[in-house]
Coordinates of N, CA, C and O in Angstrom, one line a residue:
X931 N -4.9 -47.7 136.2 CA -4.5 -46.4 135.5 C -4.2 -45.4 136.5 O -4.7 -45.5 137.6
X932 N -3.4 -44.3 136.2 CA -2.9 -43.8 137.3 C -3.5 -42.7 137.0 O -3.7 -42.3 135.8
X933 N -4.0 -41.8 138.6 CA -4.7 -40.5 138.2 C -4.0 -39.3 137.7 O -2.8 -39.1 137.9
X934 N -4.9 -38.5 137.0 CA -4.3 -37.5 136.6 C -4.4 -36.2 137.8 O -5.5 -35.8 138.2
X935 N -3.4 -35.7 138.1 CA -3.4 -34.4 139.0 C -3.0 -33.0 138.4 O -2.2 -32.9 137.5
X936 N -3.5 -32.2 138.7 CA -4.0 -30.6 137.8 C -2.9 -29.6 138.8 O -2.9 -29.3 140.0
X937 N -2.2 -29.4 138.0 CA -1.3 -28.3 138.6 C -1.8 -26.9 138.6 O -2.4 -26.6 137.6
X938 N -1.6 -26.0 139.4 CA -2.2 -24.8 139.4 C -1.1 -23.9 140.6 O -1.0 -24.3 141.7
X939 N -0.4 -22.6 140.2 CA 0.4 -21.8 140.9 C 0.2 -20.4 140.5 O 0.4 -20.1 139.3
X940 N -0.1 -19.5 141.5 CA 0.1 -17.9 141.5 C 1.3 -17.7 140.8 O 1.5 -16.7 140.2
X941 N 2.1 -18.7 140.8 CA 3.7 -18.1 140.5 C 3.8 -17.4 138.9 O 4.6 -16.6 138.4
X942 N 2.2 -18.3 137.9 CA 2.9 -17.8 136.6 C 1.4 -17.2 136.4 O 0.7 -16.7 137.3
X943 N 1.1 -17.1 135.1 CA -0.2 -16.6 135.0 C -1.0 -17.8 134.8 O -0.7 -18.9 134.3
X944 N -2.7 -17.1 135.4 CA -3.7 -17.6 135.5 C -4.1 -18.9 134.1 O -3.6 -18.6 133.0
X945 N -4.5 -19.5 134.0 CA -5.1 -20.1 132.5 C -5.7 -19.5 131.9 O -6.2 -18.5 132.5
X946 N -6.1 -19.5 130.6 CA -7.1 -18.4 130.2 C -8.0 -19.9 129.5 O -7.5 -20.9 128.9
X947 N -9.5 -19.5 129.7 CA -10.0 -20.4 128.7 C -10.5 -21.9 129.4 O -11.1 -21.9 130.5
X948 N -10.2 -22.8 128.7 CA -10.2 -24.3 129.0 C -9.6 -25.0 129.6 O -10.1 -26.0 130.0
X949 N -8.0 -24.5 130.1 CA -7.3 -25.7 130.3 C -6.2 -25.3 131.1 O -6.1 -24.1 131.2
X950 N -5.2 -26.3 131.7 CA -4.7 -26.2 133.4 C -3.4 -25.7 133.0 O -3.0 -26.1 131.9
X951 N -2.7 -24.7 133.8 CA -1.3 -24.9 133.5 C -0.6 -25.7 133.1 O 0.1 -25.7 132.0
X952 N -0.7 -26.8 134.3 CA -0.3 -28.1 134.0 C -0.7 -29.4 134.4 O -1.3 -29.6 135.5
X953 N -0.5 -30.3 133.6 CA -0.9 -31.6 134.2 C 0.2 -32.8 134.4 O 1.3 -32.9 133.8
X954 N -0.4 -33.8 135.6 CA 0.4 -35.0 135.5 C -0.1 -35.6 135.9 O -1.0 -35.5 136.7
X955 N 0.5 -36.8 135.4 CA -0.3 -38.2 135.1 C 0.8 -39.2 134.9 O 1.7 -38.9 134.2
X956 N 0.9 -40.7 135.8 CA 1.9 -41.5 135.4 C 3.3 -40.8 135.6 O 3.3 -40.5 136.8
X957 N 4.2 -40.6 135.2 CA 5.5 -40.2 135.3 C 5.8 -38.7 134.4 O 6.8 -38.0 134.4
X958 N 4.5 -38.7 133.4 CA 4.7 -37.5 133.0 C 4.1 -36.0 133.5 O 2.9 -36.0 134.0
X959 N 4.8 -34.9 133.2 CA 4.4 -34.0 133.9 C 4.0 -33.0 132.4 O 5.1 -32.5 132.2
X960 N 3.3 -32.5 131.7 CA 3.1 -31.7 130.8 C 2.5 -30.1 131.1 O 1.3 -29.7 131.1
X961 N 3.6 -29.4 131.3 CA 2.9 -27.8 131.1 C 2.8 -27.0 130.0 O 3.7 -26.8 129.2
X962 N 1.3 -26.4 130.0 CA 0.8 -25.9 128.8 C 1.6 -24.3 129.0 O 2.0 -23.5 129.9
X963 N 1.4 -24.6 127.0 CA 2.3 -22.8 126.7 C 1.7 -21.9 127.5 O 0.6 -21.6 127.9
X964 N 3.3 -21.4 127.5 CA 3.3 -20.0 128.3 C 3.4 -19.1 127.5 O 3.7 -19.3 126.4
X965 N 3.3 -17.9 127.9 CA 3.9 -16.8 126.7 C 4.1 -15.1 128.0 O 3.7 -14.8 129.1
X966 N 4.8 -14.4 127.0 CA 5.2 -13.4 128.0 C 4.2 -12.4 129.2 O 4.3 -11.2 129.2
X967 N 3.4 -13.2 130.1 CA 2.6 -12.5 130.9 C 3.3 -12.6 132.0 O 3.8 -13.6 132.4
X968 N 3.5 -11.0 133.1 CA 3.7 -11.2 134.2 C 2.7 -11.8 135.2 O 1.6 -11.3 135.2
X969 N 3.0 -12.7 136.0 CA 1.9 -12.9 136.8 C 1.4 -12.2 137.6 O 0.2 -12.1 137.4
X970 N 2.0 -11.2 138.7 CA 1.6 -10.3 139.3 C 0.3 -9.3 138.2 O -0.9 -9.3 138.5
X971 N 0.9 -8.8 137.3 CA 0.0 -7.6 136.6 C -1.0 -8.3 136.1 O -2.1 -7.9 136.1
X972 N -0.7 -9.9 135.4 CA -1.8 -10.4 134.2 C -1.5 -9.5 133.1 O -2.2 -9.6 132.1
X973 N -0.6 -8.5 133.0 CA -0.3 -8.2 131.5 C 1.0 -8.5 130.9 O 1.9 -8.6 131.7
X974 N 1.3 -8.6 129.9 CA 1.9 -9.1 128.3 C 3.1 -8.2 129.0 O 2.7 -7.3 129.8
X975 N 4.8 -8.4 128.9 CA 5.5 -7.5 129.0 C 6.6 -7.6 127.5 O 6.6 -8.5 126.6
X976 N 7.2 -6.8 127.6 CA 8.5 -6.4 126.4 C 8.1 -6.3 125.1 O 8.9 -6.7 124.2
X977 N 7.3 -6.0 124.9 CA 6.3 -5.7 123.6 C 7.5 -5.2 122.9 O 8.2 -4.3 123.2
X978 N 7.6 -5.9 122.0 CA 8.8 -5.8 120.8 C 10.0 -6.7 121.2 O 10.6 -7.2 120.3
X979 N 10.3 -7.1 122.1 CA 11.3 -7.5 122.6 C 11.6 -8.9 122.8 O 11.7 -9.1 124.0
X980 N 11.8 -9.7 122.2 CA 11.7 -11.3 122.5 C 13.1 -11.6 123.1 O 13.4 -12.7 122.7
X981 N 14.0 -11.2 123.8 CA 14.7 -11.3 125.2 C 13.8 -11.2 125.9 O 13.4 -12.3 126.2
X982 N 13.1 -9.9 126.7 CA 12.7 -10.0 127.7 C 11.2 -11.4 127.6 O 11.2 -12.4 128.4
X983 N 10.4 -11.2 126.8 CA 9.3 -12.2 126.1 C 9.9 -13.5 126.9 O 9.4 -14.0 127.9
X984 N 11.2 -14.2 126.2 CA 11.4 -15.0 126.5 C 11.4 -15.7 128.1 O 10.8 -16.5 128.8
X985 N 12.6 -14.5 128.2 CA 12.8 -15.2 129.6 C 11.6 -15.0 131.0 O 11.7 -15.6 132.1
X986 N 10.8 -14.2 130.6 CA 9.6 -14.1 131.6 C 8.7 -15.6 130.9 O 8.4 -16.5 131.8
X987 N 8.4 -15.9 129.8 CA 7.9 -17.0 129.2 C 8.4 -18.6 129.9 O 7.7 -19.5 130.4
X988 N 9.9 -18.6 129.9 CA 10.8 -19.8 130.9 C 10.7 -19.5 132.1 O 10.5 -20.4 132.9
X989 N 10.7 -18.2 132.5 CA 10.0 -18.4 134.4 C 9.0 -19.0 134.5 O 8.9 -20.0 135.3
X990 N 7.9 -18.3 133.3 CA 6.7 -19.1 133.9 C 6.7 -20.7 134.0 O 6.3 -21.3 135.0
X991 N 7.2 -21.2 132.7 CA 7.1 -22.6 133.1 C 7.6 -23.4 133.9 O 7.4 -24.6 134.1
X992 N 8.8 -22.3 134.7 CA 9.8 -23.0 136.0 C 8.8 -23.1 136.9 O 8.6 -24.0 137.6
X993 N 8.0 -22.1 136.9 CA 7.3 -22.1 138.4 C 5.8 -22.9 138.3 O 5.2 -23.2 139.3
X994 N 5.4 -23.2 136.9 CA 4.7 -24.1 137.1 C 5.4 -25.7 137.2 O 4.7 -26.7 137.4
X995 N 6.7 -25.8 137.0 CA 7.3 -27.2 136.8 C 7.3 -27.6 138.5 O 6.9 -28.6 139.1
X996 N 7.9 -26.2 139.3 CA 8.2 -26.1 140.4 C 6.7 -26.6 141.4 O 6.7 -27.7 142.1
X997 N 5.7 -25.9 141.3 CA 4.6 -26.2 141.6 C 4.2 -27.9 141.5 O 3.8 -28.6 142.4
X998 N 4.4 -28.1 140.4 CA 4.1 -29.7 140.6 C 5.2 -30.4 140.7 O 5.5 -31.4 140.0
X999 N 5.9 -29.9 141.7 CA 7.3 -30.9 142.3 C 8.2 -31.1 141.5 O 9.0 -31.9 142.0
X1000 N 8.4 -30.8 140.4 CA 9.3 -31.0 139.3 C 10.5 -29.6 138.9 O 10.5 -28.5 139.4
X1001 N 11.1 -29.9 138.3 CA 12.0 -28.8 137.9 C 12.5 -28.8 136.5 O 12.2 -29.7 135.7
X1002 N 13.4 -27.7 136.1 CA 13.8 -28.0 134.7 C 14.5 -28.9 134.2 O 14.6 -29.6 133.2
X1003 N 15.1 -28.9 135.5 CA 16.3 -30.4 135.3 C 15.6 -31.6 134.8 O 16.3 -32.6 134.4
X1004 N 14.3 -31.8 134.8 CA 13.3 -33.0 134.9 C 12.2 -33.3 133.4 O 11.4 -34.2 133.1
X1005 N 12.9 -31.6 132.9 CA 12.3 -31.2 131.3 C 13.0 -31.9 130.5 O 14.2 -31.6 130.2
X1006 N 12.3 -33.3 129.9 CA 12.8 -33.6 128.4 C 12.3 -33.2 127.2 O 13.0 -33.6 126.2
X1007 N 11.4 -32.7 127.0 CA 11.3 -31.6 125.9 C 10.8 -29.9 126.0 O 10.0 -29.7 126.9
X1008 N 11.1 -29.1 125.3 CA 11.0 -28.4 125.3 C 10.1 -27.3 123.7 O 10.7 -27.1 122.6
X1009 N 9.3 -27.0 123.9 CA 8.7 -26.5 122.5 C 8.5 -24.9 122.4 O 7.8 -24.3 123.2
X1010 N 9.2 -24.5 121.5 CA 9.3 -23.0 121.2 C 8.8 -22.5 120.1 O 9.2 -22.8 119.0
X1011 N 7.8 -21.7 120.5 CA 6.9 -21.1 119.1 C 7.2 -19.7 119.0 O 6.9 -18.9 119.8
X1012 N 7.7 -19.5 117.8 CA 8.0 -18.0 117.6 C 7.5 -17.5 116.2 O 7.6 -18.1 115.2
X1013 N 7.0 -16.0 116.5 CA 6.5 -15.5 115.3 C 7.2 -15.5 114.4 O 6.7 -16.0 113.4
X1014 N 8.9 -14.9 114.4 CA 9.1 -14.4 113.3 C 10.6 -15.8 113.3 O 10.6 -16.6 114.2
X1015 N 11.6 -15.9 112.2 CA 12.4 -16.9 112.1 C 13.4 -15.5 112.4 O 14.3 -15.8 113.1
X1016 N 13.5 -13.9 112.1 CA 14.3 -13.0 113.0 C 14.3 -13.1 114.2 O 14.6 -11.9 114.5
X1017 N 14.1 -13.7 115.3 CA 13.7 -13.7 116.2 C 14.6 -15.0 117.1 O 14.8 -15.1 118.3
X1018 N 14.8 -15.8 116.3 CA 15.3 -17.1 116.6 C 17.2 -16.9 117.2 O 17.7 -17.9 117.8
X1019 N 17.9 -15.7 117.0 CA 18.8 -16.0 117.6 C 18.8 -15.3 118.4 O 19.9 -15.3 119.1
X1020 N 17.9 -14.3 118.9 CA 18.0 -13.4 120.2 C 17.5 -14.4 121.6 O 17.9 -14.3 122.7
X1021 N 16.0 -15.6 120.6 CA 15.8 -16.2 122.0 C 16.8 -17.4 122.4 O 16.9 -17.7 123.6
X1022 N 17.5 -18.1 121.4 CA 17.9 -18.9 121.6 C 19.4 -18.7 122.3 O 20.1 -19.6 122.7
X1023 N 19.7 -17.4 122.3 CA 20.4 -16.7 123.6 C 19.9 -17.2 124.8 O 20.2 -18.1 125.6
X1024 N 18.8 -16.0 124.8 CA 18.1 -15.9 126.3 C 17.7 -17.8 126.9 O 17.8 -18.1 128.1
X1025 N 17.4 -18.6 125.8 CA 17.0 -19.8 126.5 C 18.3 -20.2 126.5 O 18.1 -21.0 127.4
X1026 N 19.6 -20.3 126.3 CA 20.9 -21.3 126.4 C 21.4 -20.6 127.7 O 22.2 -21.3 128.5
X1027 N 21.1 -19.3 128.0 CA 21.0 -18.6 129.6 C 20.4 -19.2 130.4 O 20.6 -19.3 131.6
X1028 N 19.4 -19.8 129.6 CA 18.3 -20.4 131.2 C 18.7 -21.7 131.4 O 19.0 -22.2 132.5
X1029 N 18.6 -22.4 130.3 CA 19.3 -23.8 130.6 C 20.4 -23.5 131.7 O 20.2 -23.6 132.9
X1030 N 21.4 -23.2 131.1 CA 22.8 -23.0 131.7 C 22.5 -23.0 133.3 O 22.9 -23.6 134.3
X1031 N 21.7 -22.0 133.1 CA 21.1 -21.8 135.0 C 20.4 -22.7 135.4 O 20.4 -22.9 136.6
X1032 N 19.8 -23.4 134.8 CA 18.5 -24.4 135.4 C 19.2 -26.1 135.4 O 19.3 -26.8 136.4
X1033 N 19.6 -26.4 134.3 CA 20.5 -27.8 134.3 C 21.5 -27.8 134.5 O 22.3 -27.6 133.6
X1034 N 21.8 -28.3 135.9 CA 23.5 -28.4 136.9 C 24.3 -29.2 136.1 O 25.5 -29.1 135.9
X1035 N 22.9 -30.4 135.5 CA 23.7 -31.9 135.0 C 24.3 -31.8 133.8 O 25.1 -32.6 133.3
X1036 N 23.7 -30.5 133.1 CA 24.7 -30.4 131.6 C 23.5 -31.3 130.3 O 23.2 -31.0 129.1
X1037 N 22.9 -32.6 131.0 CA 21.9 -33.1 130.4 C 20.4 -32.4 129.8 O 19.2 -32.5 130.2
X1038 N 21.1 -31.6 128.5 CA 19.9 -30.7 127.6 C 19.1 -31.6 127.9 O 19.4 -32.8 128.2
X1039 N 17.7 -31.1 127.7 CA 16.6 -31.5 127.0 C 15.9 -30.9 125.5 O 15.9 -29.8 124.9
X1040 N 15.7 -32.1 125.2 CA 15.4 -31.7 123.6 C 14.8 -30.6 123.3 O 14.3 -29.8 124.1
X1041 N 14.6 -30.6 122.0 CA 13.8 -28.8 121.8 C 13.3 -29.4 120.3 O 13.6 -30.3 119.6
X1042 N 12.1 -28.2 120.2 CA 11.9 -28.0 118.7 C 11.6 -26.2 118.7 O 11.7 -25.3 119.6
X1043 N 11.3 -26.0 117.8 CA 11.0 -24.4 117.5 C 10.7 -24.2 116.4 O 11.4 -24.3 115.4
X1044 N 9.7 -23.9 116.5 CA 8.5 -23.5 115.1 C 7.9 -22.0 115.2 O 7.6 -21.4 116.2
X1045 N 8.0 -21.4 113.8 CA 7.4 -20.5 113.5 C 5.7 -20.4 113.3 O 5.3 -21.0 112.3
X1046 N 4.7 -19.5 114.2 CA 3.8 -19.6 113.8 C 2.9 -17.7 113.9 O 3.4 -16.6 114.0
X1047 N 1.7 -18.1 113.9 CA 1.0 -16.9 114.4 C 0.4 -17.3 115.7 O -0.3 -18.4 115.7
X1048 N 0.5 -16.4 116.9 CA -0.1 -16.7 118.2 C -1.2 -16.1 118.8 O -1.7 -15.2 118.1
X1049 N -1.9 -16.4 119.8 CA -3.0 -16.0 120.3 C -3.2 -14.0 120.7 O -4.1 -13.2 120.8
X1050 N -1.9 -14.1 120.8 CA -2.4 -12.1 121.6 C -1.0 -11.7 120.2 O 0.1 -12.2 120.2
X1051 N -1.5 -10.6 119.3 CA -0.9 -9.9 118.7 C 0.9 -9.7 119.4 O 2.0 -10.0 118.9
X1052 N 0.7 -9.3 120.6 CA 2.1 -8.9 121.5 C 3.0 -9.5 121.6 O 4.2 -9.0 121.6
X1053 N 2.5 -11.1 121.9 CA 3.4 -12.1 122.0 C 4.4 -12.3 120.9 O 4.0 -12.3 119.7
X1054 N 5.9 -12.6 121.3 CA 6.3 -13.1 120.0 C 7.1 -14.4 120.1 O 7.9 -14.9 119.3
X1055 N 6.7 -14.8 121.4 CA 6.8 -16.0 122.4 C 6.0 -16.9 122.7 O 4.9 -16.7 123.2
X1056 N 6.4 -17.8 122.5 CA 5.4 -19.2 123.6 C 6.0 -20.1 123.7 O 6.5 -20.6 122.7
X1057 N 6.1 -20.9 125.1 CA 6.8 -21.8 125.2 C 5.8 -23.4 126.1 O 5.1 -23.1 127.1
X1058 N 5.8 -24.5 125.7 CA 5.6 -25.4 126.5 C 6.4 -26.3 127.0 O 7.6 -26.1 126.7
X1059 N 6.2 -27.3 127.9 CA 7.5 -27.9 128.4 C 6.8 -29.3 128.8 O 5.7 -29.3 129.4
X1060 N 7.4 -30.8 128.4 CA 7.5 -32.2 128.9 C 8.2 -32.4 129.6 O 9.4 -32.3 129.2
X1061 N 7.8 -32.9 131.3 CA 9.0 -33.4 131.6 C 8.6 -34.6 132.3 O 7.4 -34.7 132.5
X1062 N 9.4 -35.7 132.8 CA 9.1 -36.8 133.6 C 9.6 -36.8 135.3 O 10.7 -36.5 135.8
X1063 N 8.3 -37.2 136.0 CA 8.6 -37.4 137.3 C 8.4 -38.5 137.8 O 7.8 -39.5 137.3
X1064 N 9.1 -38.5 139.5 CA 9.2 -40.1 139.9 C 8.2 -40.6 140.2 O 8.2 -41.8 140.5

């Protein structure tokens, strides 16, 4: 059985709670949701705003993908949780921006996007990410 290794980087925010940024194990790499915190401050930014929300939310998980040797290029799924279903074509702007920037190969990775209620009032974002490594 192959071990499991605990990812952990300044680059996004701290974990809160129980559990690791990210993990990997075997060929998969799984980073847990992110949601709009700067790392530097540890506070929530664009309160109201799910542009800015987002795209600080996809940094974070670049730089935890980046951290454990991986990249987005390397993300085959992708899971987006958003408060409201108003909200769904401002981010799905801001993410078809980040793709565009992050996969050279054109080869999307899949997605889902569900509406829910989240952990901090502010948020109207959260994102997690699957990806496989060699």
């Amino acid at each position: 059985m192959s071990e499991k290794t605990i990812v952990r980087t300044d680059n996004a925010p701290a974990p809160a709670h129980t559990f690791s940024q990210g993990v990997r194990k075997g060929g998969l790499f799984q980073v847990s949701g992110q949601g709009p915190m700067d790392p530097d401050t540890n506070q929530y930014i664009g309160e109201g705003d799910v542009r800015v929300q987002t795209r600080r939310t996809l940094e974070n998980v670049k730089a935890i993908l980046e951290a454990g040797g991986s990249s987005v290029e390397d993300v085959i799924m992708f899971r987006v949780y958003l408060t409201t279903r108003d909200d769904f074509a401002a981010m799905n702007d801001v993410y078809g921006e980040f793709i565009t920037e992050n996969v050279a190969s054109g080869q999307l990775p899949s997605r889902t996007t569900v509406f829910v209620d989240l952990p901090h009032e502010v948020m109207l974002v959260e994102i997690d990410a699957l990806a496989v490594t060699a």
